Short mmCIF file of C-alpha atoms in Angstrom, two decimals:
data_model
loop_
_atom_site.label_atom_id
_atom_site.label_comp_id
_atom_site.label_asym_id
_atom_site.label_seq_id
_atom_site.Cartn_x
_atom_site.Cartn_y
_atom_site.Cartn_z
CA ASP A 1 6.20 18.70 -25.08
CA GLY A 2 7.72 20.23 -21.92
CA GLY A 3 11.12 18.67 -22.52
CA ILE A 4 10.02 15.12 -22.22
CA THR A 5 9.46 13.54 -25.51
CA GLN A 6 7.64 10.09 -25.75
CA SER A 7 6.91 7.82 -28.75
CA PRO A 8 5.39 6.91 -30.26
CA LYS A 9 1.84 8.66 -28.87
CA TYR A 10 -0.59 4.60 -30.12
CA LEU A 11 1.99 1.10 -30.02
CA PHE A 12 -0.11 -2.00 -31.54
CA ARG A 13 1.26 -5.56 -30.39
CA LYS A 14 0.62 -8.79 -30.53
CA GLU A 15 0.04 -10.68 -27.46
CA GLY A 16 3.64 -12.14 -26.64
CA GLN A 17 5.67 -9.73 -28.03
CA ASN A 18 7.89 -7.42 -26.52
CA VAL A 19 7.57 -3.75 -27.28
CA THR A 20 9.48 -0.52 -26.95
CA LEU A 21 8.91 2.67 -25.43
CA SER A 22 10.56 5.65 -26.19
CA CYS A 23 11.60 8.52 -23.98
CA GLU A 24 13.72 11.63 -24.18
CA GLN A 25 14.27 14.85 -22.08
CA ASN A 26 16.18 17.56 -22.49
CA LEU A 27 15.45 18.98 -19.22
CA ASN A 28 19.26 17.94 -17.59
CA HIS A 29 17.34 16.29 -15.05
CA ASP A 30 19.13 13.76 -13.32
CA ALA A 31 16.19 11.49 -11.83
CA MET A 32 13.07 9.39 -14.86
CA TYR A 33 10.57 7.62 -13.98
CA TRP A 34 8.47 5.83 -15.71
CA TYR A 35 4.51 4.96 -14.90
CA ARG A 36 1.87 2.51 -16.14
CA GLN A 37 -1.78 4.25 -15.73
CA ASP A 38 -5.42 2.43 -15.91
CA PRO A 39 -8.51 3.17 -15.29
CA GLY A 40 -9.84 4.10 -11.66
CA GLN A 41 -6.15 3.05 -10.72
CA GLY A 42 -4.02 6.57 -10.72
CA LEU A 43 -0.32 6.43 -11.75
CA ARG A 44 2.06 3.44 -10.38
CA LEU A 45 5.29 3.07 -11.02
CA ILE A 46 6.77 0.80 -12.71
CA TYR A 47 11.15 1.38 -12.89
CA TYR A 48 12.70 4.49 -12.01
CA SER A 49 16.40 6.22 -11.92
CA GLN A 50 18.40 8.20 -10.34
CA ILE A 51 21.58 8.39 -12.20
CA VAL A 52 23.23 7.37 -15.37
CA ASN A 53 23.17 3.21 -15.15
CA ASP A 54 21.36 2.52 -12.41
CA PHE A 55 17.87 1.97 -11.82
CA GLN A 56 15.28 0.63 -9.47
CA LYS A 57 12.08 -1.20 -9.49
CA GLY A 58 8.78 0.94 -8.21
CA ASP A 59 5.84 -0.75 -7.24
CA ILE A 60 4.56 -2.60 -10.20
CA ALA A 61 8.18 -4.05 -12.08
CA GLU A 62 7.45 -7.39 -13.16
CA GLY A 63 6.85 -7.95 -16.83
CA TYR A 64 8.83 -4.91 -17.41
CA SER A 65 12.71 -3.66 -17.99
CA VAL A 66 14.67 -0.17 -18.44
CA SER A 67 17.61 0.70 -19.44
CA ARG A 68 19.86 3.56 -18.30
CA GLU A 69 22.45 4.08 -20.61
CA LYS A 70 22.63 7.95 -21.28
CA LYS A 71 21.16 10.21 -19.45
CA GLU A 72 18.77 12.13 -21.47
CA SER A 73 17.61 8.40 -22.59
CA PHE A 74 15.49 6.12 -20.51
CA PRO A 75 13.59 3.42 -22.86
CA LEU A 76 11.03 1.33 -20.82
CA THR A 77 10.24 -2.34 -22.90
CA VAL A 78 6.68 -3.91 -21.83
CA THR A 79 7.62 -8.23 -22.29
CA SER A 80 5.52 -10.71 -23.09
CA ALA A 81 5.62 -11.39 -19.60
CA GLN A 82 3.86 -9.23 -18.47
CA LYS A 83 -0.03 -10.16 -17.98
CA ASN A 84 -1.91 -7.09 -18.43
CA PRO A 85 0.25 -4.03 -20.80
CA THR A 86 -2.53 -2.78 -21.92
CA ALA A 87 -2.38 0.18 -20.13
CA PHE A 88 -1.49 4.65 -20.44
CA TYR A 89 2.44 5.02 -19.95
CA LEU A 90 3.55 7.82 -18.47
CA CYS A 91 6.97 8.81 -18.63
CA ALA A 92 8.52 12.06 -15.40
CA SER A 93 11.38 13.42 -15.10
CA THR A 94 12.76 16.04 -12.17
CA GLY A 95 16.12 17.88 -11.22
CA GLY A 96 16.37 17.24 -7.96
CA PHE A 97 15.63 13.64 -5.77
CA ALA A 98 14.09 15.25 -3.09
CA ARG A 99 10.84 17.54 -2.38
CA SER A 100 10.34 18.12 -6.42
CA PRO A 101 7.75 18.19 -8.98
CA LEU A 102 7.59 15.62 -11.54
CA HIS A 103 7.33 17.15 -15.25
CA PHE A 104 5.88 14.10 -17.40
CA GLY A 105 6.37 13.26 -21.09
CA ASN A 106 2.57 13.44 -22.64
CA GLY A 107 2.21 9.07 -22.48
CA THR A 108 2.17 6.18 -24.91
CA ARG A 109 -1.19 4.94 -25.19
CA LEU A 110 0.21 0.59 -25.75
CA THR A 111 -2.66 -1.19 -26.87
CA VAL A 112 -1.81 -5.39 -26.95
CA THR A 113 -4.10 -7.74 -28.75
CA GLY B 1 5.97 0.80 1.58
CA GLU B 2 4.11 4.54 1.23
CA ASN B 3 -0.19 4.57 0.08
CA VAL B 4 -2.00 7.39 -0.24
CA GLU B 5 -5.71 7.10 -0.51
CA GLN B 6 -7.47 10.14 -2.38
CA HIS B 7 -11.57 11.08 -1.79
CA PRO B 8 -13.92 11.40 -3.68
CA SER B 9 -13.55 9.32 -6.43
CA THR B 10 -16.16 11.51 -8.54
CA LEU B 11 -16.74 15.26 -7.46
CA SER B 12 -19.98 16.91 -9.32
CA VAL B 13 -20.01 20.85 -8.46
CA GLN B 14 -21.76 23.83 -9.52
CA GLU B 15 -20.33 26.51 -11.32
CA GLY B 16 -19.19 28.57 -8.97
CA ASP B 17 -19.37 26.29 -5.69
CA SER B 18 -16.03 25.11 -3.59
CA ALA B 19 -14.39 22.08 -4.62
CA VAL B 20 -12.58 20.12 -1.74
CA ILE B 21 -10.37 16.87 -2.37
CA LYS B 22 -8.59 15.00 0.83
CA CYS B 23 -5.99 12.77 1.13
CA THR B 24 -4.23 10.14 3.36
CA TYR B 25 -0.82 9.02 3.76
CA SER B 26 0.71 5.93 5.48
CA ASP B 27 4.70 6.87 5.21
CA SER B 28 5.24 9.59 8.30
CA ALA B 29 8.66 10.15 6.50
CA SER B 30 6.75 12.11 3.47
CA ASN B 31 7.94 15.02 3.13
CA TYR B 32 6.12 16.22 -0.50
CA PHE B 33 2.57 16.44 -1.31
CA PRO B 34 1.80 17.43 -5.60
CA TRP B 35 -0.88 17.87 -6.78
CA TYR B 36 -1.64 17.45 -10.53
CA LYS B 37 -4.54 18.43 -13.13
CA GLN B 38 -4.95 15.63 -16.08
CA GLU B 39 -7.19 16.54 -18.79
CA LEU B 40 -8.80 13.98 -21.21
CA GLY B 41 -5.56 12.31 -23.34
CA LYS B 42 -3.20 14.39 -21.51
CA ARG B 43 -0.40 14.52 -19.40
CA PRO B 44 -0.90 15.36 -15.87
CA GLN B 45 0.11 19.38 -14.88
CA LEU B 46 1.01 20.66 -11.99
CA ILE B 47 -1.12 22.61 -10.09
CA ILE B 48 -0.29 23.42 -6.61
CA ASP B 49 2.67 21.74 -4.04
CA ILE B 50 3.72 21.69 -0.27
CA ARG B 51 6.29 20.64 1.47
CA SER B 52 5.88 19.64 5.25
CA ASN B 53 7.74 22.06 6.70
CA VAL B 54 4.17 24.81 5.75
CA GLY B 55 0.69 23.74 6.57
CA GLU B 56 -1.03 25.80 3.48
CA LYS B 57 -0.49 27.14 0.67
CA LYS B 58 -2.80 29.31 -1.72
CA ASP B 59 -2.10 30.16 -5.58
CA GLN B 60 -4.79 32.13 -6.41
CA ARG B 61 -7.93 30.38 -6.67
CA ILE B 62 -6.18 27.23 -5.44
CA ALA B 63 -5.59 26.43 -1.98
CA VAL B 64 -3.73 23.14 -0.19
CA THR B 65 -3.45 22.71 3.15
CA LEU B 66 -1.17 19.60 5.31
CA ASN B 67 -2.16 18.54 7.97
CA LYS B 68 1.15 16.59 9.35
CA THR B 69 0.07 14.79 12.95
CA ALA B 70 -2.76 13.07 10.77
CA LYS B 71 -1.09 12.23 7.99
CA HIS B 72 -3.74 14.34 5.44
CA PHE B 73 -3.65 17.00 2.71
CA SER B 74 -6.63 18.32 1.32
CA LEU B 75 -6.49 20.73 -2.04
CA HIS B 76 -9.47 23.03 -2.14
CA ILE B 77 -10.08 24.61 -5.19
CA THR B 78 -12.88 28.26 -5.38
CA GLU B 79 -15.23 29.80 -6.98
CA THR B 80 -15.27 26.92 -10.21
CA GLN B 81 -15.12 27.53 -13.67
CA PRO B 82 -16.29 24.65 -16.48
CA GLU B 83 -12.53 24.53 -17.62
CA ASP B 84 -11.76 22.90 -13.83
CA SER B 85 -13.54 19.82 -15.22
CA ALA B 86 -10.37 17.25 -15.15
CA VAL B 87 -8.96 14.81 -13.05
CA TYR B 88 -7.30 15.80 -10.11
CA PHE B 89 -4.18 13.32 -8.47
CA CYS B 90 -2.56 13.61 -4.73
CA ALA B 91 0.92 12.47 -4.57
CA ALA B 92 3.32 11.58 -1.40
CA SER B 93 6.84 11.64 -2.03
CA PRO B 94 8.30 9.90 0.61
CA GLY B 95 12.43 9.74 1.60
CA ASN B 96 14.71 11.42 -1.71
CA THR B 97 14.18 9.32 -4.32
CA GLY B 98 12.23 11.90 -5.91
CA LYS B 99 9.98 9.48 -6.80
CA LEU B 100 5.51 9.88 -6.02
CA ILE B 101 3.04 7.65 -5.18
CA PHE B 102 -0.21 8.91 -6.29
CA GLY B 103 -3.59 8.90 -5.20
CA GLN B 104 -6.60 6.89 -7.69
CA GLY B 105 -7.75 10.31 -9.06
CA THR B 106 -10.86 12.28 -8.00
CA THR B 107 -13.17 12.85 -11.49
CA LEU B 108 -14.19 16.55 -10.93
CA GLN B 109 -17.20 17.72 -13.21
CA VAL B 110 -17.86 21.97 -12.98
CA LYS B 111 -21.52 21.41 -13.79
CA PRO B 112 -22.40 25.50 -16.35
#
């Protein structure tokens, strides 16, 4: 939707397992972002990438990992080290590095039990 | 790092009334301030944005004002309608990375 596809929409995992969330965009955007959303806490930045093969930690990177091997793809792995992984995860992209709006995917709701 | 505070956390208005949501930011280098609307279970969608060289911007029933000296910006919705009910997020963009720091969100309820 809007050129950014996140899959799956719902994901269920057992505690202790790593899980990878997919994010693909066909907007030819250079920069991509992962946000986590919890009730009452807004959106918090996990990781971002401004160019292929490069990425930076956001405010809450612990327990997560990313890769950016292709411009179109920015998968997020939630590792077993993430203490509270249950959340709504949003991927976004932008065509400009500064003063440009983010375009969001539809999100993946991850539930870990 | 940048911090964005948003108030109020919930806002209830009668249809036709105005709604105002306020945000403050900490990093004086922030130069871009978008507002997003998120309906339940859906992705945030941009409704309006303002850049640091502008003090006010309007788009039909929606307006945003920016006070750089005081480091705060506000969203104004006039003639509210039930379909305006949603969660609204403000955000600020520090530097040139394109990343956005979001406020905590305001749940707006418009009563018919």
